[in-house]
Coordinates of C-alpha atoms in Angstrom, one line a residue:
X192 CA 22.2 13.9 13.4
X193 CA 24.1 10.5 13.5
X194 CA 24.0 10.6 17.3
X195 CA 20.2 11.3 17.3
X196 CA 19.7 8.4 14.9
X197 CA 21.7 6.0 17.1
X198 CA 19.7 7.0 20.1
X199 CA 16.4 6.4 18.3
X200 CA 17.6 3.0 17.1
X201 CA 18.6 2.1 20.7
X202 CA 15.2 3.2 22.1
X203 CA 13.4 1.2 19.5
X204 CA 15.5 -1.9 20.0
X205 CA 15.3 -1.8 23.8
X206 CA 11.9 -3.4 24.2
X207 CA 12.8 -6.3 22.0
X208 CA 16.0 -6.8 24.0
X209 CA 14.3 -6.7 27.3
X210 CA 11.3 -8.8 26.1
X211 CA 10.5 -11.5 28.6
X212 CA 10.2 -15.1 27.5
X213 CA 8.7 -18.0 29.3
X214 CA 8.2 -21.7 28.6
X215 CA 5.7 -24.3 29.7
X216 CA 8.3 -26.1 31.9
X217 CA 9.1 -22.8 33.6
X218 CA 5.4 -22.4 34.4
X219 CA 5.4 -25.9 36.0
X220 CA 8.5 -25.0 38.1
X221 CA 7.1 -21.6 39.1
X222 CA 3.7 -22.9 40.3
X223 CA 5.3 -25.7 42.3
X224 CA 7.7 -23.2 44.0
X225 CA 5.5 -20.1 44.4
X226 CA 1.9 -21.4 44.8
X227 CA 0.9 -20.6 48.5
X228 CA 0.3 -24.4 49.1
X229 CA 4.1 -25.0 48.6
X230 CA 4.8 -23.0 51.7
X231 CA 3.2 -25.7 53.8
X232 CA 6.2 -28.1 53.2
X233 CA 8.4 -26.0 55.5
X234 CA 5.5 -25.7 58.0
X235 CA 5.0 -29.5 58.0
X236 CA 8.7 -30.1 58.6
X237 CA 8.8 -27.6 61.5
X238 CA 5.7 -29.2 63.0
X239 CA 7.1 -32.7 62.7
X240 CA 10.3 -31.6 64.5
X241 CA 8.2 -30.2 67.3
X242 CA 6.2 -33.4 67.6
X243 CA 9.3 -35.5 67.7
X244 CA 10.9 -33.3 70.3
X245 CA 7.8 -33.8 72.4
X246 CA 7.9 -37.5 72.1
X247 CA 11.6 -37.6 72.9
X248 CA 11.0 -36.0 76.2
X249 CA 9.6 -39.3 77.5
X250 CA 13.3 -40.6 77.7
X251 CA 14.2 -37.7 79.9
X252 CA 13.7 -37.5 83.7
X253 CA 10.2 -36.2 84.7
X254 CA 10.1 -33.9 87.7
X255 CA 7.1 -33.0 89.7
X256 CA 6.7 -30.7 92.8
X257 CA 3.9 -31.2 95.3
X258 CA 3.0 -29.4 98.5
X259 CA 0.0 -29.7 100.7
X260 CA -1.3 -28.5 104.1
X261 CA -4.2 -30.3 105.7
X262 CA -6.3 -30.3 108.8
X263 CA -8.0 -33.5 109.8
X264 CA -10.7 -34.1 112.4
X265 CA -8.9 -37.1 114.0
X266 CA -5.4 -38.6 114.1
X267 CA -3.9 -42.0 115.0
X268 CA -3.4 -42.5 118.8
X269 CA -1.4 -45.2 120.4
X270 CA -3.6 -46.8 123.2
X271 CA -0.7 -47.7 125.6
X272 CA -1.2 -46.3 129.1
X273 CA 1.6 -44.1 130.4
X274 CA 3.5 -44.4 127.1
X275 CA 4.0 -40.7 126.9
X276 CA 3.7 -40.7 123.1
X277 CA 2.7 -37.4 121.8
X278 CA -0.2 -37.7 119.4
X279 CA 0.1 -36.3 115.9
X280 CA -1.0 -32.8 115.1
X281 CA -4.3 -32.5 113.4
X282 CA -2.7 -29.9 111.0
X283 CA -0.2 -31.6 108.8
X284 CA 2.2 -30.2 106.1
X285 CA 4.2 -31.9 103.4
X286 CA 6.3 -30.7 100.4
X287 CA 7.9 -33.3 97.9
X288 CA 10.0 -33.3 94.8
X289 CA 9.6 -36.5 92.7
X290 CA 11.7 -37.7 89.8
X291 CA 10.6 -40.4 87.4
X292 CA 13.0 -41.9 84.8
X293 CA 11.8 -44.2 82.1
X294 CA 14.1 -47.2 81.9
X295 CA 12.3 -49.5 79.5
X296 CA 9.0 -49.2 77.5
X297 CA 9.4 -51.9 74.9
X298 CA 10.5 -49.6 72.1
X299 CA 7.3 -47.5 72.3
X300 CA 9.1 -44.2 72.0
X301 CA 11.0 -45.2 68.9
X302 CA 7.8 -46.6 67.4
X303 CA 6.1 -43.2 68.0
X304 CA 9.0 -41.3 66.4
X305 CA 8.9 -43.7 63.4
X306 CA 5.2 -43.1 63.0
X307 CA 5.7 -39.3 63.0
X308 CA 8.4 -39.7 60.2
X309 CA 6.0 -41.7 58.2
X310 CA 3.1 -39.2 58.7
X311 CA 5.4 -36.4 57.6
X312 CA 6.3 -38.3 54.3
X313 CA 2.5 -38.8 53.7
X314 CA 1.7 -35.2 54.2
X315 CA 4.5 -34.0 52.0
X316 CA 3.5 -36.3 49.3
X317 CA -0.1 -35.2 49.6
X318 CA 1.2 -31.7 49.1
X319 CA 3.1 -32.7 46.0
X320 CA -0.1 -34.3 44.6
X321 CA -2.1 -31.1 45.1
X322 CA 0.6 -29.1 43.4
X323 CA 0.8 -31.6 40.6
X324 CA -2.9 -31.3 39.9
X325 CA -2.3 -27.6 39.0
X326 CA -0.4 -28.7 35.9
X327 CA -3.5 -29.3 33.7
X328 CA -4.8 -25.9 34.7
X329 CA -1.4 -24.4 33.7
X330 CA -1.7 -26.3 30.4
X331 CA -5.1 -24.9 29.6
X332 CA -4.0 -21.3 30.2
X333 CA -0.6 -21.6 28.5
X334 CA -1.9 -23.1 25.3
X335 CA -4.9 -20.7 25.3
X336 CA -2.4 -17.8 25.2
X337 CA -0.5 -19.6 22.4
X338 CA -3.7 -19.9 20.4
X339 CA -4.3 -16.2 20.8
X340 CA -0.8 -15.4 19.7
X341 CA -1.1 -17.6 16.6
X342 CA -4.5 -16.1 15.8
X343 CA -3.0 -12.6 16.1
X344 CA -0.3 -13.5 13.6
X345 CA -2.9 -14.8 11.1
X346 CA -5.1 -11.8 11.6
X347 CA -2.1 -9.4 11.0
X348 CA -1.3 -11.3 7.8
X349 CA -4.9 -11.0 6.6
X350 CA -4.8 -7.3 7.4
X351 CA -1.5 -6.8 5.5
X352 CA -3.0 -8.7 2.5
X353 CA -6.2 -6.6 2.6
X354 CA -4.3 -3.4 2.8
X355 CA -2.2 -4.3 -0.2
X356 CA -5.3 -5.4 -2.0
X357 CA -7.0 -2.1 -1.1
X358 CA -4.2 -0.2 -2.8
X359 CA -4.7 -2.3 -6.0
X360 CA -8.4 -1.8 -6.0
X361 CA -8.2 2.0 -5.6
X362 CA -5.8 2.0 -8.5
X363 CA -8.2 -0.1 -10.5
X364 CA -11.1 2.2 -9.7
X365 CA -9.0 5.2 -10.7
X366 CA -8.4 3.7 -14.1
X367 CA -11.9 2.3 -14.5
X368 CA -10.9 -1.3 -14.3
X369 CA -12.6 -2.1 -11.0
X370 CA -16.2 -1.1 -10.1
X371 CA -16.6 2.0 -7.9
X372 CA -17.2 1.4 -4.2
X373 CA -15.2 -1.9 -4.3
X374 CA -12.7 -0.2 -2.0
X375 CA -15.5 0.4 0.6
X376 CA -16.0 -3.3 1.0
X377 CA -12.3 -3.8 1.7
X378 CA -12.3 -0.9 4.2
X379 CA -15.2 -2.3 6.0
X380 CA -13.4 -5.6 6.3
X381 CA -10.3 -3.9 7.7
X382 CA -12.5 -2.3 10.4
X383 CA -13.8 -5.8 11.3
X384 CA -10.3 -7.0 11.6
X385 CA -9.5 -4.2 14.0
X386 CA -12.5 -5.2 16.1
X387 CA -11.3 -8.8 16.1
X388 CA -7.8 -7.7 17.1
X389 CA -9.2 -5.8 20.1
X390 CA -11.1 -8.9 21.1
X391 CA -8.1 -11.1 20.9
X392 CA -6.0 -8.6 22.9
X393 CA -8.7 -8.5 25.6
X394 CA -8.8 -12.3 25.8
X395 CA -5.0 -12.5 25.8
X396 CA -4.8 -10.0 28.7
X397 CA -7.2 -11.9 30.8
X398 CA -5.5 -15.3 30.2
X399 CA -2.1 -13.8 30.9
X400 CA -3.2 -12.2 34.1
X401 CA -4.8 -15.5 35.3
X402 CA -1.6 -17.4 34.5
X403 CA 0.5 -14.8 36.2
X404 CA -1.5 -15.0 39.4
X405 CA -1.2 -18.8 39.3
X406 CA 2.6 -18.9 39.0
X407 CA 3.3 -15.7 41.0
X408 CA 5.4 -14.3 38.1
X409 CA 4.8 -10.9 36.5
X410 CA 3.7 -11.4 32.8
X411 CA 2.3 -9.0 30.3
X412 CA 1.2 -8.9 26.6
X413 CA 4.8 -8.4 25.5
X414 CA 5.8 -11.7 27.1
X415 CA 6.9 -14.2 24.5
X416 CA 5.3 -17.6 25.2
X417 CA 7.5 -20.2 23.7
X418 CA 5.8 -22.8 21.5
X419 CA 6.8 -26.2 22.9
X420 CA 7.2 -29.3 20.9
X421 CA 5.6 -31.8 23.2
X422 CA 6.5 -35.4 22.8
X423 CA 4.7 -38.3 24.3
X424 CA 5.8 -41.8 25.1
X425 CA 2.9 -44.2 24.5
X426 CA 3.2 -46.8 27.2
X427 CA 1.1 -47.7 30.2
X428 CA 3.7 -47.2 32.9
X429 CA 2.3 -44.6 35.3
X430 CA 4.5 -42.3 37.4
X431 CA 1.9 -40.3 39.2
X432 CA 2.7 -39.0 42.6
X433 CA -0.7 -40.4 43.8
X434 CA 0.7 -43.9 43.5
X435 CA 3.6 -42.9 45.8
X436 CA 1.1 -41.4 48.2
X437 CA -0.8 -44.7 48.4
X438 CA 2.5 -46.4 49.3
X439 CA 3.3 -43.8 51.9
X440 CA -0.1 -44.2 53.5
X441 CA 0.5 -48.0 53.7
X442 CA 3.8 -47.4 55.4
X443 CA 2.1 -45.1 57.8
X444 CA -0.4 -47.8 58.7
X445 CA 2.4 -50.3 59.2
X446 CA 4.1 -47.9 61.6
X447 CA 0.8 -47.5 63.4
X448 CA 0.5 -51.2 63.7
X449 CA 4.0 -51.4 65.3
X450 CA 3.1 -48.6 67.7
X451 CA -0.1 -50.3 68.8
X452 CA 1.7 -53.7 69.2
X453 CA 4.1 -52.0 71.7
X454 CA 1.5 -50.2 73.7
X455 CA 0.9 -53.3 76.0
X456 CA 4.7 -53.9 76.4
X457 CA 5.9 -53.9 80.0
X458 CA 7.1 -50.5 81.2
X459 CA 9.9 -50.2 83.8
X460 CA 10.4 -46.8 85.6
X461 CA 12.8 -45.7 88.3
X462 CA 11.6 -43.1 90.8
X463 CA 12.9 -41.0 93.7
X464 CA 10.9 -38.7 96.0
X465 CA 12.5 -36.3 98.5
X466 CA 10.4 -34.2 100.9
X467 CA 10.0 -32.2 104.0
X468 CA 7.0 -32.3 106.2
X469 CA 5.3 -32.9 109.6
X470 CA 5.0 -35.7 110.1
X471 CA 7.8 -37.3 108.0
X472 CA 7.9 -41.0 107.2
X473 CA 8.2 -41.7 110.9
X474 CA 4.6 -41.3 112.0
X475 CA 5.6 -41.3 115.7
X476 CA 7.9 -38.3 115.3
X477 CA 5.5 -35.2 115.6
X478 CA 7.9 -32.7 114.0
X479 CA 9.2 -31.5 110.7
X480 CA 11.5 -34.0 109.2
X481 CA 13.2 -34.5 105.8
X482 CA 12.6 -37.8 104.1
X483 CA 13.2 -39.6 100.8
X484 CA 12.1 -42.8 99.0
X485 CA 13.7 -44.5 95.9
X486 CA 12.6 -47.5 93.9
X487 CA 11.5 -49.0 90.6
X488 CA 8.1 -49.6 89.3
X489 CA 6.8 -52.1 86.6
X490 CA 3.6 -51.6 84.7
X491 CA 2.3 -54.2 82.3
X492 CA -1.1 -54.5 80.9
X493 CA -1.6 -58.2 80.8
X494 CA -5.2 -58.4 79.5
X495 CA -7.1 -55.7 77.6
X496 CA -10.0 -57.6 76.3
X497 CA -8.3 -57.9 72.8
X498 CA -8.6 -54.2 72.3
X499 CA -5.0 -54.0 71.0
X500 CA -5.5 -56.9 68.6
X501 CA -8.7 -55.4 67.2
X502 CA -7.0 -52.0 66.6
X503 CA -4.4 -53.9 64.5
X504 CA -7.1 -55.8 62.6
X505 CA -8.8 -52.5 61.8
X506 CA -5.6 -51.1 60.5
X507 CA -5.1 -54.2 58.3
X508 CA -8.5 -53.5 56.8
X509 CA -7.4 -50.0 56.0
X510 CA -4.4 -51.4 54.1
X511 CA -6.8 -53.5 52.0
X512 CA -8.9 -50.4 51.3
X513 CA -5.7 -48.6 50.2
X514 CA -4.9 -51.5 47.8
X515 CA -8.4 -51.2 46.3
X516 CA -8.0 -47.4 45.9
X517 CA -4.7 -47.8 44.2
X518 CA -6.3 -50.4 41.8
X519 CA -9.2 -48.0 41.0
X520 CA -6.9 -45.0 40.5
X521 CA -4.7 -47.0 38.1
X522 CA -7.7 -48.3 36.2
X523 CA -9.3 -44.8 35.9
X524 CA -6.0 -43.2 34.9
X525 CA -5.4 -45.8 32.2
X526 CA -8.8 -45.2 30.8
X527 CA -8.2 -41.5 30.8
X528 CA -4.9 -42.1 29.0
X529 CA -6.6 -44.2 26.3
X530 CA -9.2 -41.5 25.8
X531 CA -6.5 -38.9 25.5
X532 CA -4.6 -40.9 23.0
X533 CA -7.8 -41.2 20.9
X534 CA -8.0 -37.4 21.1
X535 CA -4.4 -37.0 19.9
X536 CA -5.1 -39.4 16.9
X537 CA -8.3 -37.5 16.0
X538 CA -6.6 -34.1 16.0
X539 CA -3.7 -35.4 13.9
X540 CA -6.2 -36.6 11.3
X541 CA -7.9 -33.1 11.4
X542 CA -4.5 -31.5 10.8
X543 CA -3.9 -33.7 7.7
X544 CA -7.3 -32.6 6.4
X545 CA -6.7 -29.0 7.2
X546 CA -3.6 -28.9 5.1
X547 CA -5.4 -30.3 2.0
X548 CA -8.2 -27.8 2.5
X549 CA -5.9 -24.8 2.8
X550 CA -4.0 -25.9 -0.3
X551 CA -7.3 -25.9 -2.2
X552 CA -8.3 -22.6 -0.7
X553 CA -5.1 -20.9 -1.8
X554 CA -5.7 -22.0 -5.4
X555 CA -9.3 -20.5 -5.3
X556 CA -8.1 -17.3 -3.7
X557 CA -5.3 -17.0 -6.4
X558 CA -8.0 -17.3 -9.1
X559 CA -10.2 -14.8 -7.3
X560 CA -7.3 -12.4 -7.0
X561 CA -6.8 -12.5 -10.7
X562 CA -10.5 -12.0 -11.4
X563 CA -10.7 -9.0 -9.1
X564 CA -7.9 -7.4 -10.8
X565 CA -9.7 -7.8 -14.2
X566 CA -13.0 -6.7 -12.8
X567 CA -14.6 -10.0 -13.3
X568 CA -15.8 -10.4 -9.6
X569 CA -16.6 -7.9 -6.9
X570 CA -14.5 -7.2 -3.8
X571 CA -17.2 -9.0 -1.7
X572 CA -16.6 -12.2 -3.7
X573 CA -12.8 -11.8 -3.1
X574 CA -13.3 -11.1 0.6
X575 CA -15.5 -14.2 0.9
X576 CA -12.6 -16.4 -0.5
X577 CA -10.0 -14.6 1.6
X578 CA -12.1 -15.1 4.7
X579 CA -12.6 -18.8 3.9
X580 CA -8.9 -19.2 3.6
X581 CA -8.3 -17.2 6.9
X582 CA -10.9 -19.4 8.8
X583 CA -9.3 -22.6 7.5
X584 CA -5.8 -21.4 8.4
X585 CA -7.2 -20.4 11.8
X586 CA -8.7 -23.9 12.2
X587 CA -5.3 -25.4 11.4
X588 CA -3.6 -23.3 14.0
X589 CA -6.3 -24.2 16.6
X590 CA -5.9 -27.9 15.8
X591 CA -2.1 -27.7 16.1
X592 CA -2.3 -25.9 19.5
X593 CA -5.0 -28.4 20.6
X594 CA -2.7 -31.2 19.6
X595 CA 0.1 -29.8 21.8
X596 CA -2.3 -29.4 24.6
X597 CA -3.6 -32.9 24.3
X598 CA -0.1 -34.3 24.4
X599 CA 0.8 -32.1 27.4
X600 CA -2.3 -33.4 29.2
X601 CA -1.4 -36.9 28.2
X602 CA 2.0 -36.4 29.9
X603 CA 0.5 -35.0 33.0
X604 CA -2.0 -37.8 33.2
X605 CA 0.7 -40.4 32.9
X606 CA 3.0 -38.6 35.3
X607 CA 5.8 -37.9 32.8

């Protein structure tokens, strides 16, 4: 019998031991790590390495193989009598292997590599911004679940109180102190509470499933959502990733300017060509001969109708546009912070009023409880006062959760 009792206690205690718990910060971390968009960071890095490898090949020797066979209607003839110089064949053949080696290009390759690095930073920061914007969605879902949890606790407390009162009323009916059918009113109210509980459970399941899908973490109705104590630092210093993104975009433009400036730099290449053909380099030798040429080549765009200069001026305008966008973003964010702070102040004043109202409601309910026991009022009147207290307590819970949500949103808006 003792062994059976121990087993039963273990089975009952097991769910509470294995009960999952999660916090708001963990949700932030999970959505940042598991959201499909986060996978792009590795893809961007891999793509950037490939792009850089392609650019770096410009420093390596470039090989090309050419072969051709032609037939021409006429060939060069030497008009010297009795020279016995054999004319060229009208069918000619040539195969060549050429090697080109970049010697100097004014730092164009390095500038291209720097631009790719700047572009990678910009894309990664844009990815961070997109993931950061999910935080407010996480806040809304998380605190909605908390509100349902608190509402469930209040509803259960109301049910317990009504069940206790129902026993008292039935006892009063038995001894003729309370009017008959008073217990029916309480039983009807208990049925309403069961309906409300079902509705809360349905809402809770929907919210948890949505949050679970967003953070890619299995959650259920038994998961304990920790109630965070959110603190806010009321200052105007913004730490949003969007501000870093604007700076990275400016750095990208600066690297583009550097690249464009080097595009017209002189380029020096070394080359070598080896081949086999008929004729070779000696046009008077009408036979298959090997041949080769080596040399250097300079390419320099001296005048481009100011195209290069205008491209850099266009990029400079883009930098000014970015400065304007940064200013607008900062202004709008500070306005949003100010509005959120006013929302926090408003809810805090509501909570102070809620506490006063609940204190008064408890006094009224205490009086109604005594009157019901003595048969002075009906069960309906008692339920009215109990419901009033329950609704006001529910309002307090809602305001407290809303306050935490407002503070969490304030921190997200500020970038804290």
